[in-house]
Amino acid sequence: MDDYVSETDSEYTSYWRDWFLSSRGNEYFCEIDEEYIMDRFNLTGLNTEVQYYQHALDLVTDAFDVDCDDKMRDAVEKSARHLYGLVHARYIVTTRGLARMLEKYKKAEFGKCPRVACNSHPLLPMALSDVSNVKPVKLYCAKCEDIYNPKSARHSGIDGAYFGTSFHNILFQVYPALAPTKSTDRYVPRVYGFKVHSSAALVRWQTAQQEDMRRRLHRMGVDTGFRDGFNEEEEEDEDVIFEGVSDDRALMAPGDAAQVG
């Protein structure tokens, strides 16, 4: 902002979008095509959400030519930022917008997953609400399918509504080849190489439930995406064990089965 203090109004506004995108903390945003912003259909309804809407739009489109004091200019500047963010949420789910965000995703410009088992998989910005000023932006990992807070404080204050709740899912719908293999590895607590008892028992129960569900999906011909850890002979053995037992009984936890018996 200080770089433009000595510039004239026309010189200042001609650089507004370049200045906004290059400002520290705005690295998550991509450049919006000018023709997209100029199309009033794409801005439908935003006039009720942005203060000084027309002045803000003029500033974003490099057409602001109003003689005003510093207080007014600061208010218009704030509105222009908000307007750009709201338009950005709409733009990034278009074909051009997805392509631009994809390039940033491939370069891991949004950061990498902090989960060790994800091996630094790139993250994507997302929102927990499409309503502005409700929730800040979060980062989504497609490998572990979990969300995280931005690592940098300058990004943690960005409004999540500027990215929307659907963008990260639409990206992998449009580019399915980029969807990573889901992470099935999990940390097992150990003491001197031995599993911690309570945690190990829980893991064994969860694993048994997972294996049972995989067998059921396998019989129905559904591809689970998990590594195969059993063969058809083992599956037949399990059928013998559960022969004569109802499906509801087989799905119960060990404690529940004991109570029913």
PDB file of N, CA and C in Angstrom, residues 166-214:
ATOM      1  N   SER A 166     -17.585 -26.132  -1.344  1.00  0.00           N
ATOM      2  CA  SER A 166     -17.668 -27.158  -2.383  1.00  0.00           C
ATOM      3  C   SER A 166     -16.456 -27.229  -3.301  1.00  0.00           C
ATOM      4  N   PHE A 167     -15.637 -26.189  -3.320  1.00  0.00           N
ATOM      5  CA  PHE A 167     -14.540 -26.111  -4.286  1.00  0.00           C
ATOM      6  C   PHE A 167     -13.624 -27.324  -4.266  1.00  0.00           C
ATOM      7  N   HIS A 168     -13.168 -27.745  -3.073  1.00  0.00           N
ATOM      8  CA  HIS A 168     -12.197 -28.831  -2.994  1.00  0.00           C
ATOM      9  C   HIS A 168     -12.764 -30.146  -3.499  1.00  0.00           C
ATOM     10  N   ASN A 169     -14.065 -30.360  -3.319  1.00  0.00           N
ATOM     11  CA  ASN A 169     -14.696 -31.586  -3.819  1.00  0.00           C
ATOM     12  C   ASN A 169     -14.947 -31.517  -5.324  1.00  0.00           C
ATOM     13  N   ILE A 170     -15.318 -30.345  -5.812  1.00  0.00           N
ATOM     14  CA  ILE A 170     -15.548 -30.174  -7.254  1.00  0.00           C
ATOM     15  C   ILE A 170     -14.252 -30.380  -8.029  1.00  0.00           C
ATOM     16  N   LEU A 171     -13.138 -29.945  -7.463  1.00  0.00           N
ATOM     17  CA  LEU A 171     -11.854 -30.090  -8.148  1.00  0.00           C
ATOM     18  C   LEU A 171     -11.563 -31.549  -8.473  1.00  0.00           C
ATOM     19  N   PHE A 172     -11.809 -32.443  -7.516  1.00  0.00           N
ATOM     20  CA  PHE A 172     -11.521 -33.858  -7.750  1.00  0.00           C
ATOM     21  C   PHE A 172     -12.622 -34.541  -8.562  1.00  0.00           C
ATOM     22  N   GLN A 173     -13.787 -33.917  -8.644  1.00  0.00           N
ATOM     23  CA  GLN A 173     -14.816 -34.428  -9.538  1.00  0.00           C
ATOM     24  C   GLN A 173     -14.453 -34.123 -10.991  1.00  0.00           C
ATOM     25  N   VAL A 174     -13.896 -32.949 -11.216  1.00  0.00           N
ATOM     26  CA  VAL A 174     -13.508 -32.546 -12.569  1.00  0.00           C
ATOM     27  C   VAL A 174     -12.199 -33.213 -12.983  1.00  0.00           C
ATOM     28  N   TYR A 175     -11.293 -33.394 -12.022  1.00  0.00           N
ATOM     29  CA  TYR A 175     -10.002 -34.032 -12.300  1.00  0.00           C
ATOM     30  C   TYR A 175      -9.868 -35.296 -11.435  1.00  0.00           C
ATOM     31  N   PRO A 176     -10.621 -36.344 -11.744  1.00  0.00           N
ATOM     32  CA  PRO A 176     -10.613 -37.556 -10.903  1.00  0.00           C
ATOM     33  C   PRO A 176      -9.257 -38.250 -10.850  1.00  0.00           C
ATOM     34  N   ALA A 177      -8.428 -38.076 -11.882  1.00  0.00           N
ATOM     35  CA  ALA A 177      -7.122 -38.730 -11.891  1.00  0.00           C
ATOM     36  C   ALA A 177      -6.208 -38.174 -10.802  1.00  0.00           C
ATOM     37  N   LEU A 178      -6.517 -36.993 -10.301  1.00  0.00           N
ATOM     38  CA  LEU A 178      -5.688 -36.372  -9.270  1.00  0.00           C
ATOM     39  C   LEU A 178      -6.085 -36.800  -7.858  1.00  0.00           C
ATOM     40  N   ALA A 179      -7.206 -37.468  -7.741  1.00  0.00           N
ATOM     41  CA  ALA A 179      -7.635 -37.920  -6.415  1.00  0.00           C
ATOM     42  C   ALA A 179      -6.644 -38.946  -5.883  1.00  0.00           C
ATOM     43  N   PRO A 180      -6.013 -38.690  -4.741  1.00  0.00           N
ATOM     44  CA  PRO A 180      -4.991 -39.602  -4.223  1.00  0.00           C
ATOM     45  C   PRO A 180      -5.592 -40.865  -3.608  1.00  0.00           C
ATOM     46  N   THR A 181      -4.765 -41.875  -3.466  1.00  0.00           N
ATOM     47  CA  THR A 181      -5.170 -43.090  -2.759  1.00  0.00           C
ATOM     48  C   THR A 181      -5.357 -42.756  -1.283  1.00  0.00           C
ATOM     49  N   LYS A 182      -6.453 -43.166  -0.718  1.00  0.00           N
ATOM     50  CA  LYS A 182      -6.735 -42.836   0.672  1.00  0.00           C
ATOM     51  C   LYS A 182      -5.709 -43.475   1.604  1.00  0.00           C
ATOM     52  N   SER A 183      -5.345 -42.753   2.615  1.00  0.00           N
ATOM     53  CA  SER A 183      -4.369 -43.241   3.578  1.00  0.00           C
ATOM     54  C   SER A 183      -5.029 -44.219   4.550  1.00  0.00           C
ATOM     55  N   THR A 184      -4.530 -45.450   4.580  1.00  0.00           N
ATOM     56  CA  THR A 184      -5.058 -46.470   5.493  1.00  0.00           C
ATOM     57  C   THR A 184      -4.098 -46.762   6.648  1.00  0.00           C
ATOM     58  N   ASP A 185      -2.934 -46.171   6.606  1.00  0.00           N
ATOM     59  CA  ASP A 185      -1.954 -46.385   7.672  1.00  0.00           C
ATOM     60  C   ASP A 185      -2.357 -45.601   8.916  1.00  0.00           C
ATOM     61  N   ARG A 186      -2.158 -46.197  10.060  1.00  0.00           N
ATOM     62  CA  ARG A 186      -2.451 -45.520  11.304  1.00  0.00           C
ATOM     63  C   ARG A 186      -1.381 -45.854  12.340  1.00  0.00           C
ATOM     64  N   TYR A 187      -1.149 -44.915  13.219  1.00  0.00           N
ATOM     65  CA  TYR A 187      -0.136 -45.084  14.250  1.00  0.00           C
ATOM     66  C   TYR A 187      -0.649 -46.013  15.350  1.00  0.00           C
ATOM     67  N   VAL A 188       0.185 -46.967  15.760  1.00  0.00           N
ATOM     68  CA  VAL A 188      -0.155 -47.908  16.825  1.00  0.00           C
ATOM     69  C   VAL A 188       0.763 -47.643  18.018  1.00  0.00           C
ATOM     70  N   PRO A 189       0.236 -47.201  19.161  1.00  0.00           N
ATOM     71  CA  PRO A 189       1.063 -46.920  20.338  1.00  0.00           C
ATOM     72  C   PRO A 189       1.785 -48.176  20.822  1.00  0.00           C
ATOM     73  N   ARG A 190       3.063 -48.057  21.129  1.00  0.00           N
ATOM     74  CA  ARG A 190       3.863 -49.185  21.600  1.00  0.00           C
ATOM     75  C   ARG A 190       4.757 -48.755  22.756  1.00  0.00           C
ATOM     76  N   VAL A 191       5.084 -49.720  23.614  1.00  0.00           N
ATOM     77  CA  VAL A 191       6.047 -49.528  24.698  1.00  0.00           C
ATOM     78  C   VAL A 191       7.100 -50.615  24.569  1.00  0.00           C
ATOM     79  N   TYR A 192       8.320 -50.212  24.249  1.00  0.00           N
ATOM     80  CA  TYR A 192       9.408 -51.160  24.010  1.00  0.00           C
ATOM     81  C   TYR A 192       9.020 -52.215  22.967  1.00  0.00           C
ATOM     82  N   GLY A 193       8.320 -51.779  21.964  1.00  0.00           N
ATOM     83  CA  GLY A 193       7.955 -52.674  20.878  1.00  0.00           C
ATOM     84  C   GLY A 193       6.642 -53.395  21.057  1.00  0.00           C
ATOM     85  N   PHE A 194       6.053 -53.326  22.250  1.00  0.00           N
ATOM     86  CA  PHE A 194       4.790 -54.010  22.508  1.00  0.00           C
ATOM     87  C   PHE A 194       3.638 -53.003  22.455  1.00  0.00           C
ATOM     88  N   LYS A 195       2.519 -53.430  21.877  1.00  0.00           N
ATOM     89  CA  LYS A 195       1.358 -52.559  21.779  1.00  0.00           C
ATOM     90  C   LYS A 195       0.814 -52.237  23.163  1.00  0.00           C
ATOM     91  N   VAL A 196       0.428 -50.997  23.347  1.00  0.00           N
ATOM     92  CA  VAL A 196      -0.228 -50.612  24.584  1.00  0.00           C
ATOM     93  C   VAL A 196      -1.571 -51.325  24.653  1.00  0.00           C
ATOM     94  N   HIS A 197      -1.856 -51.955  25.796  1.00  0.00           N
ATOM     95  CA  HIS A 197      -2.964 -52.905  25.882  1.00  0.00           C
ATOM     96  C   HIS A 197      -4.300 -52.329  25.454  1.00  0.00           C
ATOM     97  N   SER A 198      -4.760 -51.253  26.080  1.00  0.00           N
ATOM     98  CA  SER A 198      -6.098 -50.738  25.780  1.00  0.00           C
ATOM     99  C   SER A 198      -6.207 -50.272  24.338  1.00  0.00           C
ATOM    100  N   SER A 199      -5.179 -49.601  23.873  1.00  0.00           N
ATOM    101  CA  SER A 199      -5.201 -49.120  22.496  1.00  0.00           C
ATOM    102  C   SER A 199      -5.137 -50.283  21.518  1.00  0.00           C
ATOM    103  N   ALA A 200      -4.327 -51.289  21.851  1.00  0.00           N
ATOM    104  CA  ALA A 200      -4.196 -52.438  20.963  1.00  0.00           C
ATOM    105  C   ALA A 200      -5.513 -53.193  20.858  1.00  0.00           C
ATOM    106  N   ALA A 201      -6.234 -53.314  21.972  1.00  0.00           N
ATOM    107  CA  ALA A 201      -7.523 -53.996  21.934  1.00  0.00           C
ATOM    108  C   ALA A 201      -8.516 -53.240  21.060  1.00  0.00           C
ATOM    109  N   LEU A 202      -8.493 -51.912  21.168  1.00  0.00           N
ATOM    110  CA  LEU A 202      -9.385 -51.110  20.344  1.00  0.00           C
ATOM    111  C   LEU A 202      -9.034 -51.259  18.868  1.00  0.00           C
ATOM    112  N   VAL A 203      -7.741 -51.246  18.557  1.00  0.00           N
ATOM    113  CA  VAL A 203      -7.310 -51.398  17.166  1.00  0.00           C
ATOM    114  C   VAL A 203      -7.728 -52.752  16.615  1.00  0.00           C
ATOM    115  N   ARG A 204      -7.578 -53.824  17.443  1.00  0.00           N
ATOM    116  CA  ARG A 204      -7.976 -55.157  16.984  1.00  0.00           C
ATOM    117  C   ARG A 204      -9.478 -55.214  16.685  1.00  0.00           C
ATOM    118  N   TRP A 205     -10.275 -54.594  17.577  1.00  0.00           N
ATOM    119  CA  TRP A 205     -11.717 -54.600  17.345  1.00  0.00           C
ATOM    120  C   TRP A 205     -12.070 -53.818  16.082  1.00  0.00           C
ATOM    121  N   GLN A 206     -11.433 -52.651  15.906  1.00  0.00           N
ATOM    122  CA  GLN A 206     -11.697 -51.842  14.713  1.00  0.00           C
ATOM    123  C   GLN A 206     -11.263 -52.578  13.456  1.00  0.00           C
ATOM    124  N   THR A 207     -10.127 -53.265  13.538  1.00  0.00           N
ATOM    125  CA  THR A 207      -9.635 -54.017  12.386  1.00  0.00           C
ATOM    126  C   THR A 207     -10.587 -55.147  12.028  1.00  0.00           C
ATOM    127  N   ALA A 208     -11.114 -55.834  13.053  1.00  0.00           N
ATOM    128  CA  ALA A 208     -12.064 -56.919  12.799  1.00  0.00           C
ATOM    129  C   ALA A 208     -13.327 -56.394  12.127  1.00  0.00           C
ATOM    130  N   GLN A 209     -13.818 -55.246  12.597  1.00  0.00           N
ATOM    131  CA  GLN A 209     -14.996 -54.649  11.983  1.00  0.00           C
ATOM    132  C   GLN A 209     -14.713 -54.239  10.538  1.00  0.00           C
ATOM    133  N   GLN A 210     -13.520 -53.705  10.318  1.00  0.00           N
ATOM    134  CA  GLN A 210     -13.138 -53.287   8.965  1.00  0.00           C
ATOM    135  C   GLN A 210     -13.040 -54.489   8.029  1.00  0.00           C
ATOM    136  N   GLU A 211     -12.420 -55.565   8.509  1.00  0.00           N
ATOM    137  CA  GLU A 211     -12.284 -56.768   7.684  1.00  0.00           C
ATOM    138  C   GLU A 211     -13.649 -57.362   7.357  1.00  0.00           C
ATOM    139  N   ASP A 212     -14.553 -57.369   8.338  1.00  0.00           N
ATOM    140  CA  ASP A 212     -15.885 -57.914   8.094  1.00  0.00           C
ATOM    141  C   ASP A 212     -16.624 -57.100   7.034  1.00  0.00           C
ATOM    142  N   MET A 213     -16.516 -55.789   7.139  1.00  0.00           N
ATOM    143  CA  MET A 213     -17.180 -54.946   6.150  1.00  0.00           C
ATOM    144  C   MET A 213     -16.558 -55.101   4.773  1.00  0.00           C
ATOM    145  N   ARG A 214     -15.235 -55.272   4.712  1.00  0.00           N
ATOM    146  CA  ARG A 214     -14.573 -55.485   3.432  1.00  0.00           C
ATOM    147  C   ARG A 214     -15.037 -56.790   2.780  1.00  0.00           C
TER     148      ARG A 214
END
